[in-house]
Short mmCIF file of C-alpha atoms in Angstrom, two decimals:
data_model
loop_
_atom_site.label_atom_id
_atom_site.label_comp_id
_atom_site.label_asym_id
_atom_site.label_seq_id
_atom_site.Cartn_x
_atom_site.Cartn_y
_atom_site.Cartn_z
CA UNK A 132 14.21 -10.48 22.60
CA UNK A 133 10.47 -10.70 22.64
CA UNK A 134 9.37 -7.86 20.34
CA UNK A 135 5.80 -8.17 21.70
CA UNK A 136 6.57 -7.57 25.05
CA UNK A 137 8.79 -4.66 24.21
CA UNK A 138 6.07 -3.17 22.18
CA UNK A 139 3.49 -3.71 25.03
CA UNK A 140 5.66 -2.13 27.50
CA UNK A 141 6.37 0.84 25.28
CA UNK A 142 2.59 1.26 24.71
CA UNK A 143 1.87 1.13 28.41
CA UNK A 144 4.18 4.04 28.91
CA UNK A 145 2.99 5.82 25.79
CA UNK A 146 -0.65 5.65 27.05
CA UNK A 147 0.00 6.31 30.68
CA UNK A 148 2.09 9.78 29.67
CA UNK A 149 -0.77 10.58 27.20
CA UNK A 150 1.64 10.89 24.26
CA UNK A 151 -1.33 9.93 22.05
CA UNK A 152 -2.78 13.44 22.13
CA UNK A 153 -0.25 14.73 19.81
CA UNK A 154 -1.90 12.43 17.16
CA UNK A 155 -5.39 13.01 17.58
CA UNK A 156 -7.26 13.74 14.47
CA UNK A 157 -10.72 12.95 13.00
CA UNK A 158 -11.41 9.88 10.78
CA UNK A 159 -11.79 11.92 7.53
CA UNK A 160 -8.66 12.93 5.69
CA UNK A 161 -7.96 16.45 5.78
CA UNK A 162 -6.48 16.49 2.34
CA UNK A 163 -9.29 14.37 0.79
CA UNK A 164 -6.85 11.98 -0.67
CA UNK A 165 -6.24 8.26 -0.47
CA UNK A 166 -2.85 6.85 -1.17
CA UNK A 167 -1.87 3.28 -2.15
CA UNK A 168 1.93 2.81 -1.56
CA UNK A 169 4.24 -0.02 -0.78
CA UNK A 170 4.83 -1.67 2.34
CA UNK A 171 8.55 -1.09 2.22
CA UNK A 172 10.09 -0.18 5.66
CA UNK A 173 12.14 2.88 4.26
CA UNK A 174 8.74 4.51 3.38
CA UNK A 175 7.24 4.33 6.79
CA UNK A 176 8.39 7.77 7.81
CA UNK A 177 9.96 9.04 4.53
CA UNK A 178 6.81 9.16 2.54
CA UNK A 179 4.74 11.22 4.67
CA UNK A 180 7.72 13.67 5.38
CA UNK A 181 8.71 13.90 1.57
CA UNK A 182 4.94 15.04 0.97
CA UNK A 183 4.31 17.25 3.97
CA UNK A 184 1.71 15.04 5.37
CA UNK A 185 0.59 14.91 8.83
CA UNK A 186 -1.30 12.56 10.88
CA UNK A 187 -4.99 12.84 9.56
CA UNK A 188 -4.14 14.34 6.28
CA UNK A 189 -4.65 11.18 4.01
CA UNK A 190 -5.94 7.70 4.01
CA UNK A 191 -2.79 5.30 3.36
CA UNK A 192 -3.05 1.84 2.06
CA UNK A 193 -0.07 -0.19 2.02
CA UNK A 194 0.76 -3.62 0.17
CA UNK A 195 3.71 -5.18 -1.63
CA UNK A 196 4.66 -3.01 -4.65
CA UNK A 197 1.73 -0.57 -4.34
CA UNK A 198 0.06 -2.99 -6.88
CA UNK A 199 -3.69 -3.74 -7.12
CA UNK A 200 -3.84 -7.23 -8.62
CA UNK A 201 -7.50 -7.79 -7.94
CA UNK A 202 -10.05 -5.25 -9.17
CA UNK A 203 -12.55 -6.44 -6.61
CA UNK A 204 -10.06 -7.43 -3.78
CA UNK A 205 -9.49 -5.85 -0.48
CA UNK A 206 -7.23 -3.03 -1.76
CA UNK A 207 -9.60 -1.64 -4.14
CA UNK A 208 -12.44 -2.02 -1.76
CA UNK A 209 -10.52 0.02 0.61
CA UNK A 210 -10.09 2.70 -1.99
CA UNK A 211 -13.79 2.69 -2.86
CA UNK A 212 -14.52 3.01 1.02
CA UNK A 213 -12.23 5.87 1.17
CA UNK A 214 -13.92 7.51 -1.69
CA UNK A 215 -17.70 6.90 -0.92
CA UNK A 216 -17.63 6.74 2.97
CA UNK A 217 -14.61 8.73 4.19
CA UNK A 218 -14.63 11.90 1.91
CA UNK A 219 -11.70 11.35 -0.10
CA UNK A 220 -11.95 12.73 -3.68
CA UNK A 221 -8.63 11.78 -5.17
CA UNK A 222 -6.51 8.84 -5.55
CA UNK A 223 -2.68 8.74 -5.55
CA UNK A 224 -0.50 5.40 -6.31
CA UNK A 225 2.96 5.74 -5.05
CA UNK A 226 5.67 3.21 -6.03
CA UNK A 227 9.40 3.35 -5.37
CA UNK A 228 12.63 2.58 -6.89
CA UNK A 229 14.46 -0.39 -5.78
CA UNK A 230 11.15 -2.14 -5.10
CA UNK A 231 11.36 -6.01 -4.25
CA UNK A 232 8.41 -6.51 -6.34
CA UNK A 233 10.54 -5.68 -9.40
CA UNK A 234 12.81 -8.60 -8.41
CA UNK A 235 10.05 -11.00 -7.36
CA UNK A 236 10.58 -14.47 -8.74
CA UNK A 237 7.60 -16.52 -8.33
CA UNK A 238 9.54 -19.82 -8.83
CA UNK A 239 11.85 -19.01 -6.00
CA UNK A 240 8.89 -17.86 -3.77
CA UNK A 241 7.17 -21.08 -4.27
CA UNK A 242 10.27 -23.15 -3.75
CA UNK A 243 10.53 -20.92 -0.34
CA UNK A 244 7.20 -22.19 0.40
CA UNK A 245 8.02 -25.61 -0.06
CA UNK A 246 11.22 -25.29 2.07
CA UNK A 247 9.22 -23.65 4.95
CA UNK A 248 6.57 -26.36 5.20
CA UNK A 249 3.91 -25.96 2.62
CA UNK A 250 3.14 -29.25 0.98
CA UNK A 251 3.20 -29.98 -2.73
CA UNK A 252 -0.24 -31.13 -2.51
CA UNK A 253 -1.51 -27.79 -1.32
CA UNK A 254 0.24 -26.05 -4.29
CA UNK A 255 -1.15 -28.77 -6.63
CA UNK A 256 -4.70 -28.11 -5.20
CA UNK A 257 -4.25 -24.25 -5.68
CA UNK A 258 -3.14 -24.77 -9.20
CA UNK A 259 -6.16 -27.16 -9.90
CA UNK A 260 -8.43 -24.77 -8.48
CA UNK A 261 -7.51 -22.19 -11.07
CA UNK A 262 -4.97 -20.10 -8.91
CA UNK A 263 -1.92 -19.59 -11.22
CA UNK A 264 0.63 -18.74 -8.38
CA UNK A 265 3.25 -17.68 -11.00
CA UNK A 266 0.68 -15.10 -12.10
CA UNK A 267 -0.54 -13.98 -8.59
CA UNK A 268 2.96 -13.86 -7.30
CA UNK A 269 4.21 -11.74 -10.35
CA UNK A 270 5.69 -8.43 -9.60
CA UNK A 271 6.51 -5.86 -12.49
CA UNK A 272 9.43 -5.35 -14.79
CA UNK A 273 9.59 -1.44 -14.46
CA UNK A 274 8.31 0.77 -11.52
CA UNK A 275 6.86 3.11 -13.77
CA UNK A 276 4.79 0.62 -15.66
CA UNK A 277 3.85 -0.87 -12.40
CA UNK A 278 2.40 2.22 -11.04
CA UNK A 279 0.66 2.96 -14.50
CA UNK A 280 -1.02 -0.35 -14.53
CA UNK A 281 -2.51 0.08 -11.09
CA UNK A 282 -3.43 3.78 -11.87
CA UNK A 283 -5.28 2.39 -15.06
CA UNK A 284 -6.79 -0.44 -13.17
CA UNK A 285 -8.50 2.08 -10.68
CA UNK A 286 -9.22 4.58 -13.37
CA UNK A 287 -11.14 2.01 -15.39
CA UNK A 288 -12.88 0.53 -12.38
CA UNK A 289 -16.83 0.54 -12.96
CA UNK A 290 -17.38 1.64 -9.35
CA UNK A 291 -14.88 4.53 -9.35
CA UNK A 292 -16.85 7.85 -8.96
CA UNK A 293 -16.69 9.73 -12.51
CA UNK A 294 -13.91 12.45 -12.85
CA UNK A 295 -11.98 11.14 -9.83
CA UNK A 296 -8.62 11.99 -10.46
CA UNK A 297 -6.02 9.02 -10.24
CA UNK A 298 -2.54 9.99 -10.04
CA UNK A 299 0.75 7.87 -10.07
CA UNK A 300 4.19 8.85 -8.54
CA UNK A 301 7.46 7.11 -7.72
CA UNK A 302 9.45 8.06 -4.80
CA UNK A 303 13.13 7.54 -4.22
CA UNK A 304 13.62 5.49 -1.08
CA UNK A 305 16.91 7.05 0.04
CA UNK A 306 16.16 10.88 -0.87
CA UNK A 307 12.33 11.09 -0.81
CA UNK A 308 12.25 12.65 -4.41
CA UNK A 309 9.04 12.15 -6.07
CA UNK A 310 8.51 11.71 -9.75
CA UNK A 311 5.15 12.21 -11.38
CA UNK A 312 4.28 9.44 -13.64
CA UNK A 313 0.57 9.96 -14.38
CA UNK A 314 -1.20 13.31 -13.73
CA UNK A 315 -4.81 12.49 -12.90
CA UNK A 316 -5.91 15.61 -13.90
CA UNK A 317 -4.67 15.32 -17.38
CA UNK A 318 -6.28 11.90 -18.11
#
C-alpha cells in the first residue's frame, strides 16, 4: 500500500473534521523544558504519557540514541534555540533501555551502505576528508553512560546559559518507568 496516499487521505479528513482543534497550543513550552530523546518508535506515545506531558508542554528533539555527537550541530542548535528564543529554561536528555545505538556496529553499517549502492570511492573520499565513519557511526556501550555523556556535552557547552539545569534519564520502552541518571539541580 502507498503510505503517502494513505497519510494524505487521512489528513484530508482530519482537517475537514477540524480534529486539529484538540491539539492547538502556543509555540512556547508550558513546562519550559526541552527534551532530547531517541527516535525509537516505542517512545512516540509512551514517553509523553509516562511523563504526563500534553501537546504544548515541552519541546521534543528526537534523534538516534538521544546522542549529541556534534557540539555545534543541528541538535545542539535546536537546544539553544529552545533556551534563548522559545522560553525553555531546563534541558532533559532521555535515553532508553534496549536502544539500537547500543548495538550499532559501524563496520556493519558501512557494509550495508556498500550493499545498498554507496560506492567505495565515496567512502574513501569521506575518510580522506577527515570524516571517520567508524567514529561518527559509533553508538554507546551503556545507556546510562551515553545519557551522561550527552548531559556533560550540553552542560559544558560554551553557549549554554549559566545555571541551566541539564538532567539525564533513562526510560524503559515496555513499561515507561523512568530512572534518573543525572539530576541537573545537583550539578
